[in-house]
PDB file of C-alpha atoms in Angstrom:
ATOM      1  CA  UNK B 337     103.097 100.167  86.353  1.00 38.00           C
ATOM      2  CA  UNK B 338     103.103 101.668  89.866  1.00 42.00           C
ATOM      3  CA  UNK B 339     100.588 104.405  89.205  1.00 44.00           C
ATOM      4  CA  UNK B 340      98.367 103.315  92.089  1.00 49.00           C
ATOM      5  CA  UNK B 341     101.173 103.624  94.646  1.00 51.00           C
ATOM      6  CA  UNK B 342     102.056 107.221  95.396  1.00 50.00           C
ATOM      7  CA  UNK B 343     105.177 106.331  97.330  1.00 48.00           C
ATOM      8  CA  UNK B 344     106.822 104.753  94.264  1.00 49.00           C
ATOM      9  CA  UNK B 345     106.082 107.514  91.750  1.00 52.00           C
ATOM     10  CA  UNK B 346     109.367 109.399  92.061  1.00 56.00           C
ATOM     11  CA  UNK B 347     112.698 107.795  91.172  1.00 59.00           C
ATOM     12  CA  UNK B 348     114.234 109.482  94.230  1.00 64.00           C
ATOM     13  CA  UNK B 349     111.906 107.424  96.370  1.00 68.00           C
ATOM     14  CA  UNK B 350     113.864 104.365  95.259  1.00 68.00           C
ATOM     15  CA  UNK B 351     116.662 105.485  97.572  1.00 74.00           C
ATOM     16  CA  UNK B 352     114.186 106.349 100.316  1.00 76.00           C
ATOM     17  CA  UNK B 353     112.981 102.765 100.321  1.00 74.00           C
ATOM     18  CA  UNK B 354     116.497 101.510 100.948  1.00 77.00           C
ATOM     19  CA  UNK B 355     116.941 104.088 103.713  1.00 79.00           C
ATOM     20  CA  UNK B 356     113.699 102.974 105.321  1.00 79.00           C
ATOM     21  CA  UNK B 357     114.686  99.311 105.135  1.00 78.00           C
ATOM     22  CA  UNK B 358     118.023 100.158 106.738  1.00 81.00           C
ATOM     23  CA  UNK B 359     116.117 101.925 109.505  1.00 81.00           C
ATOM     24  CA  UNK B 360     114.061  98.804 110.166  1.00 81.00           C
ATOM     25  CA  UNK B 361     117.256  96.747 110.399  1.00 81.00           C
ATOM     26  CA  UNK B 362     118.601  99.232 112.949  1.00 82.00           C
ATOM     27  CA  UNK B 363     115.403  98.992 114.980  1.00 81.00           C
ATOM     28  CA  UNK B 364     115.839  95.228 115.077  1.00 79.00           C
ATOM     29  CA  UNK B 365     119.354  95.668 116.382  1.00 82.00           C
ATOM     30  CA  UNK B 366     118.253  98.202 119.027  1.00 84.00           C
ATOM     31  CA  UNK B 367     115.010  96.977 120.672  1.00 80.00           C
ATOM     32  CA  UNK B 368     115.346  99.698 123.288  1.00 87.00           C
ATOM     33  CA  UNK B 369     114.153 102.202 120.665  1.00 86.00           C
ATOM     34  CA  UNK B 370     110.634 100.691 120.735  1.00 86.00           C
ATOM     35  CA  UNK B 371     110.497 101.086 124.504  1.00 90.00           C
ATOM     36  CA  UNK B 372     111.566 104.704 124.226  1.00 89.00           C
ATOM     37  CA  UNK B 373     109.008 105.339 121.495  1.00 90.00           C
ATOM     38  CA  UNK B 374     106.275 103.894 123.726  1.00 92.00           C
ATOM     39  CA  UNK B 375     107.250 106.316 126.471  1.00 92.00           C
ATOM     40  CA  UNK B 376     107.287 109.210 124.010  1.00 92.00           C
ATOM     41  CA  UNK B 377     103.878 108.151 122.638  1.00 92.00           C
ATOM     42  CA  UNK B 378     102.246 109.158 125.928  1.00 92.00           C
ATOM     43  CA  UNK B 379     103.030 112.810 125.123  1.00 90.00           C
ATOM     44  CA  UNK B 380     101.373 113.960 121.890  1.00 84.00           C
ATOM     45  CA  UNK B 381     103.679 116.929 121.371  1.00 85.00           C
ATOM     46  CA  UNK B 382     106.816 114.847 121.779  1.00 89.00           C
ATOM     47  CA  UNK B 383     105.423 112.108 119.548  1.00 90.00           C
ATOM     48  CA  UNK B 384     104.922 114.582 116.701  1.00 89.00           C
ATOM     49  CA  UNK B 385     108.691 114.929 116.544  1.00 88.00           C
ATOM     50  CA  UNK B 386     108.941 111.168 115.977  1.00 87.00           C
ATOM     51  CA  UNK B 387     106.451 111.075 113.102  1.00 90.00           C
ATOM     52  CA  UNK B 388     109.140 111.071 110.380  1.00 87.00           C
ATOM     53  CA  UNK B 389     110.629 107.967 111.978  1.00 88.00           C
ATOM     54  CA  UNK B 390     107.185 106.353 112.196  1.00 91.00           C
ATOM     55  CA  UNK B 391     106.471 107.161 108.549  1.00 91.00           C
ATOM     56  CA  UNK B 392     109.799 105.621 107.520  1.00 88.00           C
ATOM     57  CA  UNK B 393     109.003 102.408 109.340  1.00 90.00           C
ATOM     58  CA  UNK B 394     105.460 102.319 107.969  1.00 94.00           C
ATOM     59  CA  UNK B 395     106.561 102.883 104.369  1.00 90.00           C
ATOM     60  CA  UNK B 396     109.242 100.186 104.649  1.00 89.00           C
ATOM     61  CA  UNK B 397     106.690  97.746 106.050  1.00 92.00           C
ATOM     62  CA  UNK B 398     104.285  98.552 103.216  1.00 93.00           C
ATOM     63  CA  UNK B 399     106.995  97.781 100.663  1.00 89.00           C
ATOM     64  CA  UNK B 400     107.921  94.547 102.441  1.00 89.00           C
ATOM     65  CA  UNK B 401     104.328  93.328 102.664  1.00 90.00           C
ATOM     66  CA  UNK B 402     103.767  94.252  99.026  1.00 90.00           C
ATOM     67  CA  UNK B 403     106.735  92.099  98.030  1.00 88.00           C
ATOM     68  CA  UNK B 404     105.182  89.081  99.795  1.00 85.00           C
ATOM     69  CA  UNK B 405     102.256  89.146  97.378  1.00 74.00           C
ATOM     70  CA  UNK B 406     101.703  85.408  97.437  1.00 70.00           C
ATOM     71  CA  UNK B 407      98.794  83.733  99.119  1.00 71.00           C
ATOM     72  CA  UNK B 408     101.011  82.795 102.044  1.00 77.00           C
ATOM     73  CA  UNK B 409      99.585  83.511 105.435  1.00 80.00           C
ATOM     74  CA  UNK B 410     101.121  86.492 107.141  1.00 79.00           C
ATOM     75  CA  UNK B 411     102.025  84.384 110.157  1.00 78.00           C
ATOM     76  CA  UNK B 412     104.896  82.927 108.120  1.00 81.00           C
ATOM     77  CA  UNK B 413     106.508  86.384 108.246  1.00 88.00           C
ATOM     78  CA  UNK B 414     106.805  86.712 112.000  1.00 89.00           C
ATOM     79  CA  UNK B 415     109.333  89.551 111.912  1.00 89.00           C
ATOM     80  CA  UNK B 416     107.068  91.750 109.774  1.00 91.00           C
ATOM     81  CA  UNK B 417     104.010  90.914 111.886  1.00 93.00           C
ATOM     82  CA  UNK B 418     105.893  91.926 115.024  1.00 92.00           C
ATOM     83  CA  UNK B 419     107.064  95.206 113.515  1.00 92.00           C
ATOM     84  CA  UNK B 420     103.621  95.996 112.106  1.00 94.00           C
ATOM     85  CA  UNK B 421     101.943  95.198 115.410  1.00 95.00           C
ATOM     86  CA  UNK B 422     104.421  97.300 117.371  1.00 93.00           C
ATOM     87  CA  UNK B 423     103.899 100.211 115.015  1.00 95.00           C
ATOM     88  CA  UNK B 424     100.109 100.091 115.210  1.00 96.00           C
ATOM     89  CA  UNK B 425     100.172  99.755 118.996  1.00 95.00           C
ATOM     90  CA  UNK B 426     102.503 102.741 119.130  1.00 94.00           C
ATOM     91  CA  UNK B 427     100.157 104.828 116.973  1.00 94.00           C
ATOM     92  CA  UNK B 428      97.232 103.662 119.088  1.00 93.00           C
ATOM     93  CA  UNK B 429      98.987 104.649 122.297  1.00 93.00           C
ATOM     94  CA  UNK B 430      99.707 108.099 120.845  1.00 92.00           C
ATOM     95  CA  UNK B 431      96.007 108.341 119.844  1.00 90.00           C
ATOM     96  CA  UNK B 432      96.848 108.866 116.185  1.00 90.00           C
ATOM     97  CA  UNK B 433      94.640 106.034 114.950  1.00 88.00           C
ATOM     98  CA  UNK B 434      90.922 105.737 115.615  1.00 86.00           C
ATOM     99  CA  UNK B 435      88.945 102.531 115.911  1.00 82.00           C
ATOM    100  CA  UNK B 436      88.937 100.199 114.020  1.00 86.00           C
ATOM    101  CA  UNK B 437      92.260 101.175 112.422  1.00 89.00           C
ATOM    102  CA  UNK B 438      94.004 100.892 115.778  1.00 90.00           C
ATOM    103  CA  UNK B 439      92.859  97.284 116.179  1.00 90.00           C
ATOM    104  CA  UNK B 440      93.788  95.792 112.798  1.00 93.00           C
ATOM    105  CA  UNK B 441      96.931  94.150 114.148  1.00 94.00           C
ATOM    106  CA  UNK B 442      94.612  91.485 115.603  1.00 93.00           C
ATOM    107  CA  UNK B 443      93.876  90.354 112.038  1.00 94.00           C
ATOM    108  CA  UNK B 444      97.497  89.886 110.928  1.00 93.00           C
ATOM    109  CA  UNK B 445      98.039  86.251 112.023  1.00 92.00           C
ATOM    110  CA  UNK B 446      94.897  85.128 110.181  1.00 92.00           C
ATOM    111  CA  UNK B 447      95.168  86.899 106.823  1.00 92.00           C
ATOM    112  CA  UNK B 448      97.432  86.794 103.783  1.00 91.00           C
ATOM    113  CA  UNK B 449     100.489  88.952 103.308  1.00 91.00           C
ATOM    114  CA  UNK B 450      98.702  90.938 100.614  1.00 92.00           C
ATOM    115  CA  UNK B 451      95.876  91.700 103.023  1.00 93.00           C
ATOM    116  CA  UNK B 452      98.422  93.038 105.515  1.00 94.00           C
ATOM    117  CA  UNK B 453      99.705  95.262 102.733  1.00 94.00           C
ATOM    118  CA  UNK B 454      96.192  96.579 102.104  1.00 95.00           C
ATOM    119  CA  UNK B 455      95.581  97.308 105.794  1.00 95.00           C
ATOM    120  CA  UNK B 456      98.902  99.092 106.283  1.00 96.00           C
ATOM    121  CA  UNK B 457      98.284 101.091 103.122  1.00 95.00           C
ATOM    122  CA  UNK B 458      94.958 102.077 104.665  1.00 94.00           C
ATOM    123  CA  UNK B 459      96.814 103.423 107.716  1.00 94.00           C
ATOM    124  CA  UNK B 460      99.263 105.230 105.419  1.00 94.00           C
ATOM    125  CA  UNK B 461      96.376 106.904 103.591  1.00 92.00           C
ATOM    126  CA  UNK B 462      94.720 107.853 106.849  1.00 92.00           C
ATOM    127  CA  UNK B 463      97.882 109.447 108.230  1.00 90.00           C
ATOM    128  CA  UNK B 464      98.517 111.212 104.942  1.00 89.00           C
ATOM    129  CA  UNK B 465      95.004 112.597 104.514  1.00 87.00           C
ATOM    130  CA  UNK B 466      94.587 113.623 108.138  1.00 83.00           C
ATOM    131  CA  UNK B 467      98.031 115.068 108.679  1.00 75.00           C
ATOM    132  CA  UNK B 468      96.758 118.548 109.554  1.00 61.00           C
ATOM    133  CA  UNK B 469      94.232 117.218 112.065  1.00 66.00           C
ATOM    134  CA  UNK B 470      96.803 114.926 113.655  1.00 60.00           C
ATOM    135  CA  UNK B 471      99.287 117.697 114.251  1.00 59.00           C
ATOM    136  CA  UNK B 472      96.723 119.995 115.862  1.00 61.00           C
ATOM    137  CA  UNK B 473      94.151 117.902 117.733  1.00 57.00           C
ATOM    138  CA  UNK B 474      94.672 114.114 117.551  1.00 49.00           C
ATOM    139  CA  UNK B 475      91.889 113.317 120.041  1.00 52.00           C
ATOM    140  CA  UNK B 476      89.140 114.878 117.909  1.00 52.00           C
ATOM    141  CA  UNK B 477      89.985 112.848 114.813  1.00 48.00           C
ATOM    142  CA  UNK B 478      88.760 109.621 116.432  1.00 50.00           C
ATOM    143  CA  UNK B 479      85.149 110.792 116.240  1.00 52.00           C
ATOM    144  CA  UNK B 480      85.129 111.474 112.495  1.00 52.00           C
ATOM    145  CA  UNK B 481      86.638 108.326 110.962  1.00 51.00           C
ATOM    146  CA  UNK B 482      83.442 106.374 110.371  1.00 49.00           C
ATOM    147  CA  UNK B 483      81.674 109.202 108.614  1.00 50.00           C
ATOM    148  CA  UNK B 484      83.787 108.345 105.599  1.00 60.00           C
ATOM    149  CA  UNK B 485      83.823 104.651 104.708  1.00 72.00           C
ATOM    150  CA  UNK B 486      87.102 105.174 102.867  1.00 80.00           C
ATOM    151  CA  UNK B 487      89.038 103.788 105.831  1.00 82.00           C
ATOM    152  CA  UNK B 488      86.605 101.119 106.915  1.00 84.00           C
ATOM    153  CA  UNK B 489      85.976  99.512 103.517  1.00 88.00           C
ATOM    154  CA  UNK B 490      89.445  97.889 103.221  1.00 90.00           C
ATOM    155  CA  UNK B 491      89.045  96.415 106.701  1.00 90.00           C
ATOM    156  CA  UNK B 492      85.599  95.089 105.852  1.00 89.00           C
ATOM    157  CA  UNK B 493      86.936  93.681 102.558  1.00 91.00           C
ATOM    158  CA  UNK B 494      89.762  91.823 104.315  1.00 92.00           C
ATOM    159  CA  UNK B 495      87.370  90.450 106.947  1.00 92.00           C
ATOM    160  CA  UNK B 496      84.903  89.251 104.311  1.00 90.00           C
ATOM    161  CA  UNK B 497      87.665  87.686 102.222  1.00 91.00           C
ATOM    162  CA  UNK B 498      89.016  85.772 105.227  1.00 90.00           C
ATOM    163  CA  UNK B 499      85.785  85.203 107.136  1.00 89.00           C
ATOM    164  CA  UNK B 500      86.565  81.524 107.731  1.00 89.00           C
ATOM    165  CA  UNK B 501      89.762  82.458 109.560  1.00 89.00           C
ATOM    166  CA  UNK B 502      88.798  85.745 111.229  1.00 89.00           C
ATOM    167  CA  UNK B 503      85.168  85.015 112.002  1.00 86.00           C
ATOM    168  CA  UNK B 504      85.865  84.764 115.725  1.00 86.00           C
ATOM    169  CA  UNK B 505      87.145  88.372 115.865  1.00 87.00           C
ATOM    170  CA  UNK B 506      85.059  89.830 113.031  1.00 84.00           C
ATOM    171  CA  UNK B 507      82.266  90.667 115.454  1.00 82.00           C
ATOM    172  CA  UNK B 508      84.635  92.992 117.299  1.00 77.00           C
ATOM    173  CA  UNK B 509      85.267  95.021 114.129  1.00 78.00           C
ATOM    174  CA  UNK B 510      81.632  94.990 113.075  1.00 71.00           C
ATOM    175  CA  UNK B 511      80.621  96.073 116.579  1.00 62.00           C
ATOM    176  CA  UNK B 512      83.012  99.031 116.334  1.00 54.00           C
ATOM    177  CA  UNK B 513      81.417 100.085 113.063  1.00 53.00           C
ATOM    178  CA  UNK B 514      77.874  99.773 114.392  1.00 46.00           C
ATOM    179  CA  UNK B 515      78.722 101.550 117.626  1.00 49.00           C
ATOM    180  CA  UNK B 516      80.322 104.477 115.803  1.00 48.00           C
ATOM    181  CA  UNK B 517      77.543 104.677 113.234  1.00 47.00           C
ATOM    182  CA  UNK B 518      74.890 104.773 115.941  1.00 43.00           C
ATOM    183  CA  UNK B 519      76.698 107.505 117.863  1.00 45.00           C
ATOM    184  CA  UNK B 520      76.973 109.690 114.745  1.00 46.00           C
ATOM    185  CA  UNK B 521      73.266 109.680 113.919  1.00 44.00           C
TER     186      UNK B 521
END
C-alpha cells in the first residue's frame, strides 16, 4: 500500500510521524525558533547540527500535504504553506538546496495540495541522496543538480500541470533550467 513512500515502510515510523507533528505544533507556539534557525543557517557547520530538526519538520509537512490529497488549492492551507515556505527559505539560506529546488515555494499558492506534496518529496529525496555532499561541501552541490533530471522533472511536471495558474512564473523556472544546462555544456 505504501511501498512508494520510504518514510512509511517501518511500523516504528508511525510514532515518528506523531513526534514530528508535535514538533510542528511546538514551532507554531514558539515563532522565535524560526528566527534563531535563520541566524544559524548563515553558518554551515552550525546548521548541520540542526538538520535532524529540519528533517523532522520536512517529513511532517510531507505527511500533512499527502493527507490533503484533494484537488483543493494549496492556498486554502495557509498554515502548511507558511511552514513549507519557511523551511525552504531556511534551506536556501543555508545553501543546502540548489536552483530551482530553492525557489519552489513560489509555486505553492498556485498549485494543488498534492503538487505541494510532490515538490516537498522531491526536496526530501534530494536531501536524502545528497547527504554526504551536504555534510562536506554544500556549496559545490549547487553546480551538479541539473546534470540529473531526477530533481527537475517533478518541478517541470507540476508547472506543466498547472500552466494556466503558474504561467507568469514558469519562465523563471525554465530560465533556471536553460541557464544551468548551458553552463554545463
